[in-house]
Short mmCIF file of N, CA, C and O in Angstrom, two decimals:
data_model
loop_
_atom_site.label_atom_id
_atom_site.label_comp_id
_atom_site.label_asym_id
_atom_site.label_seq_id
_atom_site.Cartn_x
_atom_site.Cartn_y
_atom_site.Cartn_z
N MET A 21 -17.06 -3.97 0.49
CA MET A 21 -16.50 -3.82 1.82
C MET A 21 -15.67 -2.55 1.88
O MET A 21 -14.85 -2.29 1.01
N ASN A 22 -15.88 -1.75 2.89
CA ASN A 22 -15.15 -0.51 3.06
C ASN A 22 -14.15 -0.72 4.19
O ASN A 22 -14.54 -0.94 5.33
N LEU A 23 -12.87 -0.65 3.89
CA LEU A 23 -11.81 -0.90 4.87
C LEU A 23 -11.26 0.43 5.35
O LEU A 23 -10.70 1.20 4.57
N LYS A 24 -11.43 0.73 6.65
CA LYS A 24 -10.94 1.98 7.24
C LYS A 24 -9.77 1.66 8.18
O LYS A 24 -9.97 1.07 9.23
N PRO A 25 -8.54 1.99 7.78
CA PRO A 25 -7.39 1.69 8.63
C PRO A 25 -7.36 2.56 9.88
O PRO A 25 -7.93 3.66 9.90
N LEU A 26 -6.71 2.07 10.91
CA LEU A 26 -6.60 2.80 12.17
C LEU A 26 -5.21 3.40 12.32
O LEU A 26 -4.23 2.89 11.78
N GLY A 27 -5.12 4.49 13.08
CA GLY A 27 -3.84 5.11 13.40
C GLY A 27 -3.06 5.54 12.18
O GLY A 27 -3.58 6.23 11.31
N ASP A 28 -1.80 5.09 12.11
CA ASP A 28 -0.92 5.50 11.02
C ASP A 28 -0.86 4.46 9.91
O ASP A 28 0.11 4.38 9.17
N ARG A 29 -1.91 3.69 9.75
CA ARG A 29 -1.93 2.66 8.72
C ARG A 29 -2.59 3.18 7.44
O ARG A 29 -3.41 4.08 7.47
N VAL A 30 -2.19 2.54 6.32
CA VAL A 30 -2.63 2.97 5.00
C VAL A 30 -3.04 1.73 4.21
O VAL A 30 -2.38 0.69 4.29
N VAL A 31 -4.14 1.81 3.45
CA VAL A 31 -4.55 0.73 2.55
C VAL A 31 -4.09 1.11 1.14
O VAL A 31 -4.41 2.18 0.65
N VAL A 32 -3.31 0.19 0.51
CA VAL A 32 -2.75 0.44 -0.81
C VAL A 32 -3.17 -0.67 -1.75
O VAL A 32 -3.11 -1.85 -1.40
N GLU A 33 -3.62 -0.29 -2.95
CA GLU A 33 -3.93 -1.27 -4.00
C GLU A 33 -2.68 -1.38 -4.87
O GLU A 33 -2.27 -0.42 -5.51
N ARG A 34 -2.07 -2.58 -4.85
CA ARG A 34 -0.81 -2.80 -5.57
C ARG A 34 -1.05 -2.74 -7.07
O ARG A 34 -2.06 -3.22 -7.58
N GLU A 35 -0.09 -2.14 -7.80
CA GLU A 35 -0.14 -2.10 -9.26
C GLU A 35 -0.03 -3.52 -9.81
O GLU A 35 0.62 -4.37 -9.22
N GLU A 36 -0.65 -3.78 -10.94
CA GLU A 36 -0.60 -5.11 -11.56
C GLU A 36 0.81 -5.44 -12.02
O GLU A 36 1.52 -4.59 -12.54
N ALA A 37 1.21 -6.70 -11.85
CA ALA A 37 2.51 -7.16 -12.31
C ALA A 37 2.50 -7.28 -13.83
O ALA A 37 1.49 -7.65 -14.43
N LYS A 38 3.62 -6.96 -14.45
CA LYS A 38 3.71 -7.04 -15.91
C LYS A 38 3.78 -8.50 -16.33
O LYS A 38 4.50 -9.29 -15.74
N GLY A 39 3.04 -8.84 -17.38
CA GLY A 39 2.97 -10.21 -17.85
C GLY A 39 4.00 -10.59 -18.89
O GLY A 39 4.17 -11.76 -19.20
N THR A 40 4.69 -9.57 -19.44
CA THR A 40 5.72 -9.86 -20.45
C THR A 40 6.96 -9.04 -20.16
O THR A 40 6.90 -7.99 -19.53
N THR A 41 8.09 -9.52 -20.66
CA THR A 41 9.34 -8.77 -20.52
C THR A 41 9.42 -7.72 -21.63
O THR A 41 8.58 -7.69 -22.53
N ALA A 42 10.45 -6.89 -21.57
CA ALA A 42 10.65 -5.87 -22.61
C ALA A 42 10.86 -6.52 -23.98
O ALA A 42 10.52 -5.94 -25.01
N GLY A 43 11.40 -7.73 -24.00
CA GLY A 43 11.64 -8.45 -25.25
C GLY A 43 10.43 -9.21 -25.75
O GLY A 43 10.48 -9.84 -26.81
N GLY A 44 9.33 -9.21 -24.99
CA GLY A 44 8.10 -9.86 -25.43
C GLY A 44 7.89 -11.26 -24.89
O GLY A 44 6.95 -11.95 -25.28
N ILE A 45 8.74 -11.72 -23.98
CA ILE A 45 8.59 -13.05 -23.40
C ILE A 45 7.48 -13.02 -22.36
O ILE A 45 7.47 -12.17 -21.47
N VAL A 46 6.53 -13.95 -22.47
CA VAL A 46 5.41 -14.02 -21.53
C VAL A 46 5.88 -14.71 -20.25
O VAL A 46 6.48 -15.78 -20.30
N LEU A 47 5.62 -14.07 -19.11
CA LEU A 47 6.06 -14.61 -17.83
C LEU A 47 4.92 -15.36 -17.14
O LEU A 47 3.80 -14.86 -17.08
N PRO A 48 5.21 -16.53 -16.55
CA PRO A 48 4.19 -17.21 -15.74
C PRO A 48 4.02 -16.47 -14.41
O PRO A 48 4.89 -15.69 -14.01
N ASP A 49 2.91 -16.70 -13.73
CA ASP A 49 2.65 -16.01 -12.46
C ASP A 49 3.76 -16.20 -11.44
O ASP A 49 4.06 -15.30 -10.67
N THR A 50 4.39 -17.36 -11.42
CA THR A 50 5.43 -17.63 -10.43
C THR A 50 6.70 -16.83 -10.69
O THR A 50 7.50 -16.64 -9.78
N ALA A 51 6.92 -16.35 -11.90
CA ALA A 51 8.14 -15.61 -12.24
C ALA A 51 7.97 -14.10 -12.14
O ALA A 51 8.95 -13.36 -12.22
N LYS A 52 6.75 -13.64 -11.95
CA LYS A 52 6.50 -12.20 -11.89
C LYS A 52 6.95 -11.63 -10.55
O LYS A 52 6.70 -12.21 -9.51
N ASP A 53 7.63 -10.49 -10.60
CA ASP A 53 7.99 -9.77 -9.39
C ASP A 53 6.77 -8.99 -8.91
O ASP A 53 6.02 -8.44 -9.71
N LYS A 54 6.60 -8.94 -7.59
CA LYS A 54 5.50 -8.14 -7.05
C LYS A 54 5.87 -6.67 -7.17
O LYS A 54 6.94 -6.26 -6.71
N PRO A 55 5.03 -5.88 -7.80
CA PRO A 55 5.33 -4.45 -7.94
C PRO A 55 5.43 -3.78 -6.58
O PRO A 55 4.73 -4.13 -5.64
N GLN A 56 6.32 -2.81 -6.48
CA GLN A 56 6.49 -2.04 -5.25
C GLN A 56 5.88 -0.66 -5.40
O GLN A 56 6.34 0.30 -4.82
N LYS A 57 4.84 -0.60 -6.21
CA LYS A 57 4.17 0.66 -6.50
C LYS A 57 2.68 0.41 -6.40
O LYS A 57 2.20 -0.67 -6.77
N GLY A 58 1.94 1.39 -5.89
CA GLY A 58 0.50 1.21 -5.79
C GLY A 58 -0.20 2.53 -5.51
O GLY A 58 0.43 3.58 -5.34
N LYS A 59 -1.53 2.43 -5.46
CA LYS A 59 -2.38 3.60 -5.25
C LYS A 59 -2.99 3.53 -3.85
O LYS A 59 -3.53 2.49 -3.46
N VAL A 60 -2.91 4.64 -3.11
CA VAL A 60 -3.48 4.70 -1.77
C VAL A 60 -5.01 4.73 -1.89
O VAL A 60 -5.57 5.55 -2.61
N VAL A 61 -5.66 3.80 -1.20
CA VAL A 61 -7.12 3.69 -1.23
C VAL A 61 -7.73 4.45 -0.05
O VAL A 61 -8.68 5.21 -0.21
N SER A 62 -7.18 4.24 1.14
CA SER A 62 -7.67 4.96 2.33
C SER A 62 -6.56 5.07 3.36
O SER A 62 -5.59 4.31 3.33
N VAL A 63 -6.70 6.02 4.27
CA VAL A 63 -5.69 6.27 5.30
C VAL A 63 -6.36 6.36 6.67
O VAL A 63 -7.54 6.68 6.78
N GLY A 64 -5.57 6.10 7.71
CA GLY A 64 -6.06 6.22 9.08
C GLY A 64 -6.08 7.67 9.53
O GLY A 64 -5.77 8.59 8.78
N ASP A 65 -6.41 7.86 10.81
CA ASP A 65 -6.53 9.20 11.38
C ASP A 65 -5.19 9.85 11.67
O ASP A 65 -5.10 11.04 11.89
N GLY A 66 -4.13 9.05 11.74
CA GLY A 66 -2.80 9.59 12.01
C GLY A 66 -2.22 9.02 13.28
O GLY A 66 -2.88 8.35 14.06
N ARG A 67 -0.95 9.31 13.48
CA ARG A 67 -0.22 8.81 14.64
C ARG A 67 -0.41 9.75 15.82
O ARG A 67 -0.41 10.96 15.67
N VAL A 68 -0.54 9.17 17.01
CA VAL A 68 -0.61 9.98 18.24
C VAL A 68 0.82 10.21 18.71
O VAL A 68 1.57 9.26 18.92
N THR A 69 1.19 11.48 18.86
CA THR A 69 2.55 11.83 19.28
C THR A 69 2.67 11.71 20.80
O THR A 69 1.68 11.49 21.50
N LYS A 70 3.90 11.87 21.30
CA LYS A 70 4.15 11.73 22.74
C LYS A 70 3.38 12.74 23.58
O LYS A 70 3.05 12.47 24.73
N ASP A 71 3.09 13.91 23.00
CA ASP A 71 2.36 14.94 23.75
C ASP A 71 0.84 14.76 23.64
O ASP A 71 0.08 15.60 24.10
N GLY A 72 0.39 13.66 23.01
CA GLY A 72 -1.04 13.35 22.96
C GLY A 72 -1.78 13.93 21.77
O GLY A 72 -2.96 13.70 21.61
N LYS A 73 -1.09 14.67 20.92
CA LYS A 73 -1.73 15.25 19.73
C LYS A 73 -1.66 14.25 18.59
O LYS A 73 -0.78 13.41 18.52
N ARG A 74 -2.58 14.36 17.67
CA ARG A 74 -2.62 13.46 16.51
C ARG A 74 -1.97 14.15 15.31
O ARG A 74 -2.34 15.26 14.96
N ARG A 75 -0.97 13.48 14.70
CA ARG A 75 -0.27 14.00 13.53
C ARG A 75 -0.87 13.37 12.28
O ARG A 75 -0.90 12.16 12.15
N GLU A 76 -1.34 14.20 11.36
CA GLU A 76 -1.93 13.69 10.12
C GLU A 76 -0.87 12.97 9.29
O GLU A 76 0.31 13.27 9.37
N LEU A 77 -1.34 12.02 8.45
CA LEU A 77 -0.43 11.29 7.58
C LEU A 77 -0.02 12.17 6.40
O LEU A 77 -0.74 13.09 6.01
N GLN A 78 1.13 11.85 5.82
CA GLN A 78 1.65 12.63 4.70
C GLN A 78 1.06 12.19 3.36
O GLN A 78 1.23 12.88 2.37
N VAL A 79 0.39 11.04 3.33
CA VAL A 79 -0.23 10.56 2.10
C VAL A 79 -1.74 10.70 2.21
O VAL A 79 -2.29 10.77 3.31
N LYS A 80 -2.39 10.72 1.05
CA LYS A 80 -3.85 10.84 1.03
C LYS A 80 -4.41 9.88 -0.03
O LYS A 80 -3.67 9.44 -0.92
N PRO A 81 -5.67 9.54 0.04
CA PRO A 81 -6.25 8.64 -0.97
C PRO A 81 -6.05 9.21 -2.38
O PRO A 81 -6.18 10.40 -2.61
N GLY A 82 -5.65 8.31 -3.29
CA GLY A 82 -5.39 8.71 -4.67
C GLY A 82 -3.92 8.88 -4.99
O GLY A 82 -3.53 8.87 -6.16
N ASP A 83 -3.06 9.04 -3.96
CA ASP A 83 -1.63 9.16 -4.18
C ASP A 83 -1.07 7.85 -4.72
O ASP A 83 -1.47 6.77 -4.29
N VAL A 84 -0.11 7.94 -5.64
CA VAL A 84 0.62 6.76 -6.12
C VAL A 84 1.93 6.74 -5.34
O VAL A 84 2.66 7.74 -5.32
N VAL A 85 2.22 5.61 -4.69
CA VAL A 85 3.36 5.53 -3.79
C VAL A 85 4.29 4.38 -4.12
O VAL A 85 3.89 3.40 -4.76
N LEU A 86 5.54 4.51 -3.68
CA LEU A 86 6.53 3.44 -3.72
C LEU A 86 6.70 2.93 -2.30
O LEU A 86 6.72 3.72 -1.36
N PHE A 87 6.84 1.61 -2.15
CA PHE A 87 7.00 1.03 -0.82
C PHE A 87 7.99 -0.12 -0.87
O PHE A 87 8.36 -0.59 -1.95
N THR A 88 8.43 -0.57 0.29
CA THR A 88 9.39 -1.66 0.36
C THR A 88 8.75 -2.96 -0.10
O THR A 88 7.53 -3.12 -0.03
N SER A 89 9.56 -3.89 -0.56
CA SER A 89 9.03 -5.13 -1.15
C SER A 89 8.30 -6.00 -0.14
O SER A 89 7.41 -6.76 -0.50
N TYR A 90 8.65 -5.90 1.14
CA TYR A 90 7.99 -6.73 2.15
C TYR A 90 7.04 -5.92 3.02
O TYR A 90 6.73 -6.31 4.14
N ALA A 91 6.58 -4.79 2.51
CA ALA A 91 5.72 -3.90 3.29
C ALA A 91 4.32 -4.46 3.45
O ALA A 91 3.73 -4.99 2.51
N GLY A 92 3.79 -4.33 4.63
CA GLY A 92 2.38 -4.60 4.89
C GLY A 92 1.94 -6.05 4.81
O GLY A 92 2.71 -6.95 4.55
N GLU A 93 0.66 -6.20 5.05
CA GLU A 93 -0.02 -7.50 4.99
C GLU A 93 -1.03 -7.46 3.86
O GLU A 93 -1.75 -6.47 3.70
N GLU A 94 -1.10 -8.52 3.08
CA GLU A 94 -2.01 -8.57 1.94
C GLU A 94 -3.33 -9.19 2.36
O GLU A 94 -3.37 -10.21 3.05
N PHE A 95 -4.45 -8.57 1.96
CA PHE A 95 -5.79 -9.04 2.25
C PHE A 95 -6.61 -9.09 0.98
O PHE A 95 -6.41 -8.27 0.08
N LYS A 96 -7.55 -10.03 0.92
CA LYS A 96 -8.49 -10.10 -0.21
C LYS A 96 -9.77 -9.38 0.18
O LYS A 96 -10.31 -9.59 1.25
N LEU A 97 -10.23 -8.54 -0.71
CA LEU A 97 -11.49 -7.83 -0.52
C LEU A 97 -12.42 -8.13 -1.68
O LEU A 97 -11.97 -8.22 -2.82
N ASP A 98 -13.68 -8.27 -1.41
CA ASP A 98 -14.69 -8.47 -2.46
C ASP A 98 -14.29 -9.56 -3.45
O ASP A 98 -14.23 -9.34 -4.66
N GLY A 99 -13.96 -10.72 -2.94
CA GLY A 99 -13.62 -11.83 -3.82
C GLY A 99 -12.17 -11.85 -4.22
O GLY A 99 -11.33 -12.36 -3.52
N GLU A 100 -11.84 -11.29 -5.39
CA GLU A 100 -10.50 -11.38 -5.95
C GLU A 100 -9.61 -10.17 -5.68
O GLU A 100 -8.40 -10.26 -5.77
N LYS A 101 -10.18 -9.03 -5.36
CA LYS A 101 -9.39 -7.81 -5.20
C LYS A 101 -8.48 -7.91 -3.97
O LYS A 101 -8.94 -8.18 -2.87
N LYS A 102 -7.16 -7.69 -4.17
CA LYS A 102 -6.20 -7.76 -3.08
C LYS A 102 -5.68 -6.36 -2.77
O LYS A 102 -5.41 -5.57 -3.67
N VAL A 103 -5.56 -6.07 -1.49
CA VAL A 103 -5.00 -4.79 -1.04
C VAL A 103 -3.93 -5.06 0.02
O VAL A 103 -3.88 -6.13 0.61
N LEU A 104 -3.08 -4.08 0.22
CA LEU A 104 -2.06 -4.14 1.26
C LEU A 104 -2.43 -3.18 2.38
O LEU A 104 -2.84 -2.05 2.12
N LEU A 105 -2.27 -3.64 3.62
CA LEU A 105 -2.46 -2.79 4.78
C LEU A 105 -1.09 -2.61 5.40
O LEU A 105 -0.46 -3.58 5.81
N MET A 106 -0.57 -1.36 5.39
CA MET A 106 0.79 -1.11 5.86
C MET A 106 0.84 0.16 6.69
O MET A 106 -0.08 0.97 6.68
N ARG A 107 1.94 0.31 7.41
CA ARG A 107 2.17 1.54 8.17
C ARG A 107 2.71 2.62 7.22
O ARG A 107 3.33 2.31 6.21
N GLU A 108 2.50 3.85 7.60
CA GLU A 108 3.00 4.96 6.78
C GLU A 108 4.53 4.89 6.66
O GLU A 108 5.09 5.25 5.63
N ASP A 109 5.21 4.39 7.66
CA ASP A 109 6.67 4.28 7.64
C ASP A 109 7.18 3.37 6.54
O ASP A 109 8.34 3.47 6.13
N ASP A 110 6.36 2.42 6.06
CA ASP A 110 6.75 1.51 4.99
C ASP A 110 6.74 2.18 3.62
O ASP A 110 7.28 1.64 2.66
N ILE A 111 6.12 3.34 3.52
CA ILE A 111 6.05 4.07 2.24
C ILE A 111 7.33 4.89 2.09
O ILE A 111 7.71 5.64 2.98
N LEU A 112 7.98 4.71 0.93
CA LEU A 112 9.25 5.38 0.68
C LEU A 112 9.09 6.73 0.01
O LEU A 112 9.84 7.67 0.29
N ALA A 113 8.11 6.85 -0.92
CA ALA A 113 7.95 8.09 -1.68
C ALA A 113 6.56 8.16 -2.32
O ALA A 113 5.92 7.14 -2.54
N VAL A 114 6.15 9.38 -2.61
CA VAL A 114 4.92 9.63 -3.36
C VAL A 114 5.35 10.03 -4.77
O VAL A 114 6.24 10.87 -4.94
N ILE A 115 4.72 9.41 -5.78
CA ILE A 115 5.06 9.70 -7.18
C ILE A 115 4.09 10.76 -7.70
O ILE A 115 2.88 10.64 -7.52
N GLY A 116 4.61 11.74 -8.38
CA GLY A 116 3.74 12.71 -9.01
C GLY A 116 3.97 14.03 -8.52
O GLY A 116 3.84 15.07 -8.54
#
């Protein structure tokens, strides 16, 4: 399935949660924090400004980004693969 976001929305694949602590303790799924870091999979065409022009997004596919913990909506694609669909405003920074 190819997901193409609209407007200023971005599809992000969340980084996997770590299964162990720094001390080697194995964490159950319920105790894992959801990572706030992920890779941009696809982006929309951009936001339409008040003067009617379209402003391109500042992120592009392949960028690794940081986002807020409650950013976006989570969707399942192709069975088990989960992605987040969020607005560009929910992205805090690009890493790299």
